[in-house]
Amino acid sequence: GSTVDEYAYCYRTIAEASTVYTRGYFKFSVLPAANKYQEYIGFGGAGGGVAGFGLINDAGTYKWLTNYWTGVAWTDFRSAGVVPTINTWYSMEGYCLVNNGTGAVTFYIDGVNKTGGNPIDTDGHGNIIQVNVGLATNPDNVALTVTGDCIIIGSSLIGVEVGPSIGQFAVSD
């Protein structure tokens, strides 16, 4: 580790869009330390970060986190306390509508809206041109593994996959 944020993620450059949904399945090997967070999905605009979605340790209570850039400062929404389990697959879907004053952000876990809000100013860095998935932010500077699968980027709600659970297989004769 170092004294600055460390991260490891994949990114996709997309055609400029004001409405973006990104869904993926993620699991993590370590929970964030007190007052630290891990970002698994991030949206970027021409001027920098637009919104991010992850997990925060809020003074000992874990919460799903949605943060966004207002043009002046990073602002966030936090869920009620949760008990996340390491090495467990979670369907995570982030949504952002970029607009000055009537924008929106939402974070879905396993298809359920956990945190977000509207109307808000999400136009601080312009429309979304990049989607990051993996460990987009890790201020803990600790060794950990974040695994992602089944990443989809779209312009409408994607939702959880129907069928066998991630990591499970059915075999029959």
PDB file of C-alpha atoms in Angstrom:
ATOM      1  CA  GLY A   1       0.000   0.000   0.000  1.00  0.00           C
ATOM      2  CA  SER A   2       0.871   3.644  -0.179  1.00  0.00           C
ATOM      3  CA  THR A   3      -0.317   6.849   1.450  1.00  0.00           C
ATOM      4  CA  VAL A   4      -2.733   7.678  -1.384  1.00  0.00           C
ATOM      5  CA  ASP A   5      -5.865   5.993  -2.719  1.00  0.00           C
ATOM      6  CA  GLU A   6      -5.206   2.764  -4.573  1.00  0.00           C
ATOM      7  CA  TYR A   7      -7.525   1.229  -7.096  1.00  0.00           C
ATOM      8  CA  ALA A   8      -7.807  -1.356  -9.836  1.00  0.00           C
ATOM      9  CA  TYR A   9     -10.667  -1.156 -12.275  1.00  0.00           C
ATOM     10  CA  CYS A  10     -11.722  -1.614 -15.870  1.00  0.00           C
ATOM     11  CA  TYR A  11     -13.254   1.226 -17.786  1.00  0.00           C
ATOM     12  CA  ARG A  12     -15.359   1.676 -20.874  1.00  0.00           C
ATOM     13  CA  THR A  13     -15.535   4.903 -22.830  1.00  0.00           C
ATOM     14  CA  ILE A  14     -19.124   5.480 -23.980  1.00  0.00           C
ATOM     15  CA  ALA A  15     -20.878   7.931 -26.265  1.00  0.00           C
ATOM     16  CA  GLU A  16     -21.737  11.028 -24.234  1.00  0.00           C
ATOM     17  CA  ALA A  17     -24.927  10.316 -22.287  1.00  0.00           C
ATOM     18  CA  SER A  18     -26.992  12.092 -19.657  1.00  0.00           C
ATOM     19  CA  THR A  19     -28.684   8.878 -18.464  1.00  0.00           C
ATOM     20  CA  VAL A  20     -26.585   5.815 -17.618  1.00  0.00           C
ATOM     21  CA  TYR A  21     -27.290   2.580 -15.751  1.00  0.00           C
ATOM     22  CA  THR A  22     -24.531   0.067 -15.023  1.00  0.00           C
ATOM     23  CA  ARG A  23     -25.184  -3.323 -13.454  1.00  0.00           C
ATOM     24  CA  GLY A  24     -22.660  -5.911 -12.402  1.00  0.00           C
ATOM     25  CA  TYR A  25     -22.160  -8.700  -9.918  1.00  0.00           C
ATOM     26  CA  PHE A  26     -19.408  -8.000  -7.397  1.00  0.00           C
ATOM     27  CA  LYS A  27     -17.846  -9.659  -4.389  1.00  0.00           C
ATOM     28  CA  PHE A  28     -15.094  -8.316  -2.126  1.00  0.00           C
ATOM     29  CA  SER A  29     -12.592 -10.011   0.190  1.00  0.00           C
ATOM     30  CA  VAL A  30     -12.229  -7.231   2.788  1.00  0.00           C
ATOM     31  CA  LEU A  31     -14.695  -4.735   4.266  1.00  0.00           C
ATOM     32  CA  PRO A  32     -13.714  -1.045   4.482  1.00  0.00           C
ATOM     33  CA  ALA A  33     -11.965   0.192   7.649  1.00  0.00           C
ATOM     34  CA  ALA A  34     -13.670   2.768   9.887  1.00  0.00           C
ATOM     35  CA  ASN A  35     -14.590   5.938   7.989  1.00  0.00           C
ATOM     36  CA  LYS A  36     -13.303   4.522   4.668  1.00  0.00           C
ATOM     37  CA  TYR A  37     -15.139   3.326   1.581  1.00  0.00           C
ATOM     38  CA  GLN A  38     -14.794   1.139  -1.496  1.00  0.00           C
ATOM     39  CA  GLU A  39     -16.318   2.252  -4.805  1.00  0.00           C
ATOM     40  CA  TYR A  40     -17.309  -0.527  -7.230  1.00  0.00           C
ATOM     41  CA  ILE A  41     -19.035   1.475 -10.011  1.00  0.00           C
ATOM     42  CA  GLY A  42     -18.050   4.978 -11.089  1.00  0.00           C
ATOM     43  CA  PHE A  43     -19.215   7.378 -13.801  1.00  0.00           C
ATOM     44  CA  GLY A  44     -16.935  10.019 -15.282  1.00  0.00           C
ATOM     45  CA  GLY A  45     -17.540  13.120 -17.395  1.00  0.00           C
ATOM     46  CA  ALA A  46     -15.189  15.289 -19.436  1.00  0.00           C
ATOM     47  CA  GLY A  47     -14.314  17.317 -16.322  1.00  0.00           C
ATOM     48  CA  GLY A  48     -13.844  14.397 -13.875  1.00  0.00           C
ATOM     49  CA  GLY A  49     -15.972  12.164 -11.661  1.00  0.00           C
ATOM     50  CA  VAL A  50     -19.774  12.404 -11.904  1.00  0.00           C
ATOM     51  CA  ALA A  51     -21.059   9.691  -9.525  1.00  0.00           C
ATOM     52  CA  GLY A  52     -19.863   6.624  -7.637  1.00  0.00           C
ATOM     53  CA  PHE A  53     -21.473   3.643  -5.925  1.00  0.00           C
ATOM     54  CA  GLY A  54     -20.040   1.425  -3.192  1.00  0.00           C
ATOM     55  CA  LEU A  55     -19.794   0.537   0.486  1.00  0.00           C
ATOM     56  CA  ILE A  56     -18.713   2.770   3.383  1.00  0.00           C
ATOM     57  CA  ASN A  57     -17.826   2.026   6.992  1.00  0.00           C
ATOM     58  CA  ASP A  58     -19.561   4.950   8.708  1.00  0.00           C
ATOM     59  CA  ALA A  59     -17.895   4.968  12.156  1.00  0.00           C
ATOM     60  CA  GLY A  60     -18.376   1.216  12.549  1.00  0.00           C
ATOM     61  CA  THR A  61     -21.688   0.853  10.682  1.00  0.00           C
ATOM     62  CA  TYR A  62     -21.563  -0.392   7.085  1.00  0.00           C
ATOM     63  CA  LYS A  63     -23.781   1.456   4.611  1.00  0.00           C
ATOM     64  CA  TRP A  64     -24.294   1.390   0.863  1.00  0.00           C
ATOM     65  CA  LEU A  65     -22.969   4.655  -0.540  1.00  0.00           C
ATOM     66  CA  THR A  66     -23.953   6.814  -3.507  1.00  0.00           C
ATOM     67  CA  ASN A  67     -21.852   9.913  -4.090  1.00  0.00           C
ATOM     68  CA  TYR A  68     -21.972  12.572  -6.775  1.00  0.00           C
ATOM     69  CA  TRP A  69     -20.158  15.746  -7.824  1.00  0.00           C
ATOM     70  CA  THR A  70     -22.274  18.919  -7.650  1.00  0.00           C
ATOM     71  CA  GLY A  71     -19.743  21.140  -9.360  1.00  0.00           C
ATOM     72  CA  VAL A  72     -18.619  22.433  -5.970  1.00  0.00           C
ATOM     73  CA  ALA A  73     -18.174  19.373  -3.760  1.00  0.00           C
ATOM     74  CA  TRP A  74     -18.733  15.623  -3.486  1.00  0.00           C
ATOM     75  CA  THR A  75     -22.059  14.929  -1.762  1.00  0.00           C
ATOM     76  CA  ASP A  76     -23.463  11.554  -0.778  1.00  0.00           C
ATOM     77  CA  PHE A  77     -26.455   9.495   0.197  1.00  0.00           C
ATOM     78  CA  ARG A  78     -26.047   6.590   2.645  1.00  0.00           C
ATOM     79  CA  SER A  79     -28.347   3.654   3.281  1.00  0.00           C
ATOM     80  CA  ALA A  80     -29.429   2.425   6.665  1.00  0.00           C
ATOM     81  CA  GLY A  81     -26.933   0.070   8.313  1.00  0.00           C
ATOM     82  CA  VAL A  82     -26.246  -3.206   6.494  1.00  0.00           C
ATOM     83  CA  VAL A  83     -24.335  -6.385   7.311  1.00  0.00           C
ATOM     84  CA  PRO A  84     -22.378  -7.164   4.134  1.00  0.00           C
ATOM     85  CA  THR A  85     -20.678 -10.537   3.817  1.00  0.00           C
ATOM     86  CA  ILE A  86     -17.235 -10.898   2.281  1.00  0.00           C
ATOM     87  CA  ASN A  87     -16.833 -13.247  -0.699  1.00  0.00           C
ATOM     88  CA  THR A  88     -20.579 -13.093  -1.424  1.00  0.00           C
ATOM     89  CA  TRP A  89     -21.912 -12.038  -4.828  1.00  0.00           C
ATOM     90  CA  TYR A  90     -24.056  -8.889  -4.857  1.00  0.00           C
ATOM     91  CA  SER A  91     -25.926  -7.521  -7.846  1.00  0.00           C
ATOM     92  CA  MET A  92     -25.036  -3.809  -7.875  1.00  0.00           C
ATOM     93  CA  GLU A  93     -26.591  -1.291 -10.235  1.00  0.00           C
ATOM     94  CA  GLY A  94     -25.784   2.391 -10.358  1.00  0.00           C
ATOM     95  CA  TYR A  95     -27.952   4.986 -12.084  1.00  0.00           C
ATOM     96  CA  CYS A  96     -27.250   8.629 -12.828  1.00  0.00           C
ATOM     97  CA  LEU A  97     -29.284  11.275 -14.611  1.00  0.00           C
ATOM     98  CA  VAL A  98     -27.034  14.263 -15.324  1.00  0.00           C
ATOM     99  CA  ASN A  99     -28.872  17.555 -14.964  1.00  0.00           C
ATOM    100  CA  ASN A 100     -28.368  20.920 -13.295  1.00  0.00           C
ATOM    101  CA  GLY A 101     -30.957  20.879 -10.511  1.00  0.00           C
ATOM    102  CA  THR A 102     -33.166  17.983 -11.612  1.00  0.00           C
ATOM    103  CA  GLY A 103     -30.617  15.162 -11.795  1.00  0.00           C
ATOM    104  CA  ALA A 104     -30.795  11.865  -9.926  1.00  0.00           C
ATOM    105  CA  VAL A 105     -28.610   9.038  -8.584  1.00  0.00           C
ATOM    106  CA  THR A 106     -29.730   5.623  -7.335  1.00  0.00           C
ATOM    107  CA  PHE A 107     -27.889   2.526  -6.099  1.00  0.00           C
ATOM    108  CA  TYR A 108     -29.645  -0.844  -6.334  1.00  0.00           C
ATOM    109  CA  ILE A 109     -28.399  -3.886  -4.401  1.00  0.00           C
ATOM    110  CA  ASP A 110     -29.869  -7.215  -5.517  1.00  0.00           C
ATOM    111  CA  GLY A 111     -32.558  -5.259  -7.376  1.00  0.00           C
ATOM    112  CA  VAL A 112     -33.643  -3.152  -4.386  1.00  0.00           C
ATOM    113  CA  ASN A 113     -33.197   0.640  -4.276  1.00  0.00           C
ATOM    114  CA  LYS A 114     -30.869   1.152  -1.304  1.00  0.00           C
ATOM    115  CA  THR A 115     -29.772   4.784  -1.604  1.00  0.00           C
ATOM    116  CA  GLY A 116     -29.905   7.832  -3.814  1.00  0.00           C
ATOM    117  CA  GLY A 117     -31.960  10.910  -4.380  1.00  0.00           C
ATOM    118  CA  ASN A 118     -33.469  13.541  -6.644  1.00  0.00           C
ATOM    119  CA  PRO A 119     -33.833  16.315  -7.681  1.00  0.00           C
ATOM    120  CA  ILE A 120     -30.151  17.139  -7.335  1.00  0.00           C
ATOM    121  CA  ASP A 121     -27.408  18.897  -9.298  1.00  0.00           C
ATOM    122  CA  THR A 122     -25.291  16.245 -11.026  1.00  0.00           C
ATOM    123  CA  ASP A 123     -24.031  18.436 -13.866  1.00  0.00           C
ATOM    124  CA  GLY A 124     -20.723  19.466 -12.289  1.00  0.00           C
ATOM    125  CA  HIS A 125     -18.538  17.578 -14.797  1.00  0.00           C
ATOM    126  CA  GLY A 126     -20.899  17.269 -17.748  1.00  0.00           C
ATOM    127  CA  ASN A 127     -22.499  14.213 -19.293  1.00  0.00           C
ATOM    128  CA  ILE A 128     -21.094  10.737 -18.678  1.00  0.00           C
ATOM    129  CA  ILE A 129     -18.389   9.557 -21.093  1.00  0.00           C
ATOM    130  CA  GLN A 130     -16.719   6.799 -19.024  1.00  0.00           C
ATOM    131  CA  VAL A 131     -17.910   3.929 -16.817  1.00  0.00           C
ATOM    132  CA  ASN A 132     -15.497   2.362 -14.274  1.00  0.00           C
ATOM    133  CA  VAL A 133     -16.112  -1.046 -12.671  1.00  0.00           C
ATOM    134  CA  GLY A 134     -14.019  -2.960 -10.154  1.00  0.00           C
ATOM    135  CA  LEU A 135     -12.321  -1.136  -7.324  1.00  0.00           C
ATOM    136  CA  ALA A 136     -12.698   2.418  -8.566  1.00  0.00           C
ATOM    137  CA  THR A 137     -11.636   3.888  -5.188  1.00  0.00           C
ATOM    138  CA  ASN A 138      -9.885   2.293  -2.191  1.00  0.00           C
ATOM    139  CA  PRO A 139      -8.775   4.838   0.410  1.00  0.00           C
ATOM    140  CA  ASP A 140      -7.999   1.969   2.834  1.00  0.00           C
ATOM    141  CA  ASN A 141      -4.762   1.143   1.020  1.00  0.00           C
ATOM    142  CA  VAL A 142      -5.117  -2.493   2.082  1.00  0.00           C
ATOM    143  CA  ALA A 143      -4.728  -5.632   0.030  1.00  0.00           C
ATOM    144  CA  LEU A 144      -8.073  -6.978  -1.124  1.00  0.00           C
ATOM    145  CA  THR A 145      -9.736  -8.663  -4.048  1.00  0.00           C
ATOM    146  CA  VAL A 146     -12.826  -7.330  -5.784  1.00  0.00           C
ATOM    147  CA  THR A 147     -14.295  -9.653  -8.394  1.00  0.00           C
ATOM    148  CA  GLY A 148     -16.830  -8.494 -10.960  1.00  0.00           C
ATOM    149  CA  ASP A 149     -18.896 -10.315 -13.550  1.00  0.00           C
ATOM    150  CA  CYS A 150     -21.824  -9.814 -15.948  1.00  0.00           C
ATOM    151  CA  ILE A 151     -21.271  -6.062 -16.402  1.00  0.00           C
ATOM    152  CA  ILE A 152     -23.928  -4.305 -18.486  1.00  0.00           C
ATOM    153  CA  ILE A 153     -24.147  -0.610 -19.400  1.00  0.00           C
ATOM    154  CA  GLY A 154     -27.491   0.740 -20.582  1.00  0.00           C
ATOM    155  CA  SER A 155     -29.912   3.643 -20.749  1.00  0.00           C
ATOM    156  CA  SER A 156     -32.697   2.033 -18.680  1.00  0.00           C
ATOM    157  CA  LEU A 157     -32.958  -0.096 -15.547  1.00  0.00           C
ATOM    158  CA  ILE A 158     -31.225  -3.442 -16.117  1.00  0.00           C
ATOM    159  CA  GLY A 159     -32.172  -5.374 -12.966  1.00  0.00           C
ATOM    160  CA  VAL A 160     -30.900  -8.690 -11.649  1.00  0.00           C
ATOM    161  CA  GLU A 161     -30.332 -11.661 -13.938  1.00  0.00           C
ATOM    162  CA  VAL A 162     -32.936 -14.389 -14.023  1.00  0.00           C
ATOM    163  CA  GLY A 163     -31.595 -17.922 -13.806  1.00  0.00           C
ATOM    164  CA  PRO A 164     -28.950 -19.760 -11.804  1.00  0.00           C
ATOM    165  CA  SER A 165     -27.108 -17.722  -9.217  1.00  0.00           C
ATOM    166  CA  ILE A 166     -23.604 -16.504 -10.004  1.00  0.00           C
ATOM    167  CA  GLY A 167     -21.045 -19.154  -9.066  1.00  0.00           C
ATOM    168  CA  GLN A 168     -23.592 -21.993  -8.927  1.00  0.00           C
ATOM    169  CA  PHE A 169     -24.078 -24.696 -11.533  1.00  0.00           C
ATOM    170  CA  ALA A 170     -26.668 -27.395 -11.979  1.00  0.00           C
ATOM    171  CA  VAL A 171     -25.550 -30.773 -13.319  1.00  0.00           C
ATOM    172  CA  SER A 172     -27.940 -33.577 -14.233  1.00  0.00           C
ATOM    173  CA  ASP A 173     -27.745 -36.892 -16.061  1.00  0.00           C
TER     174      ASP A 173
END
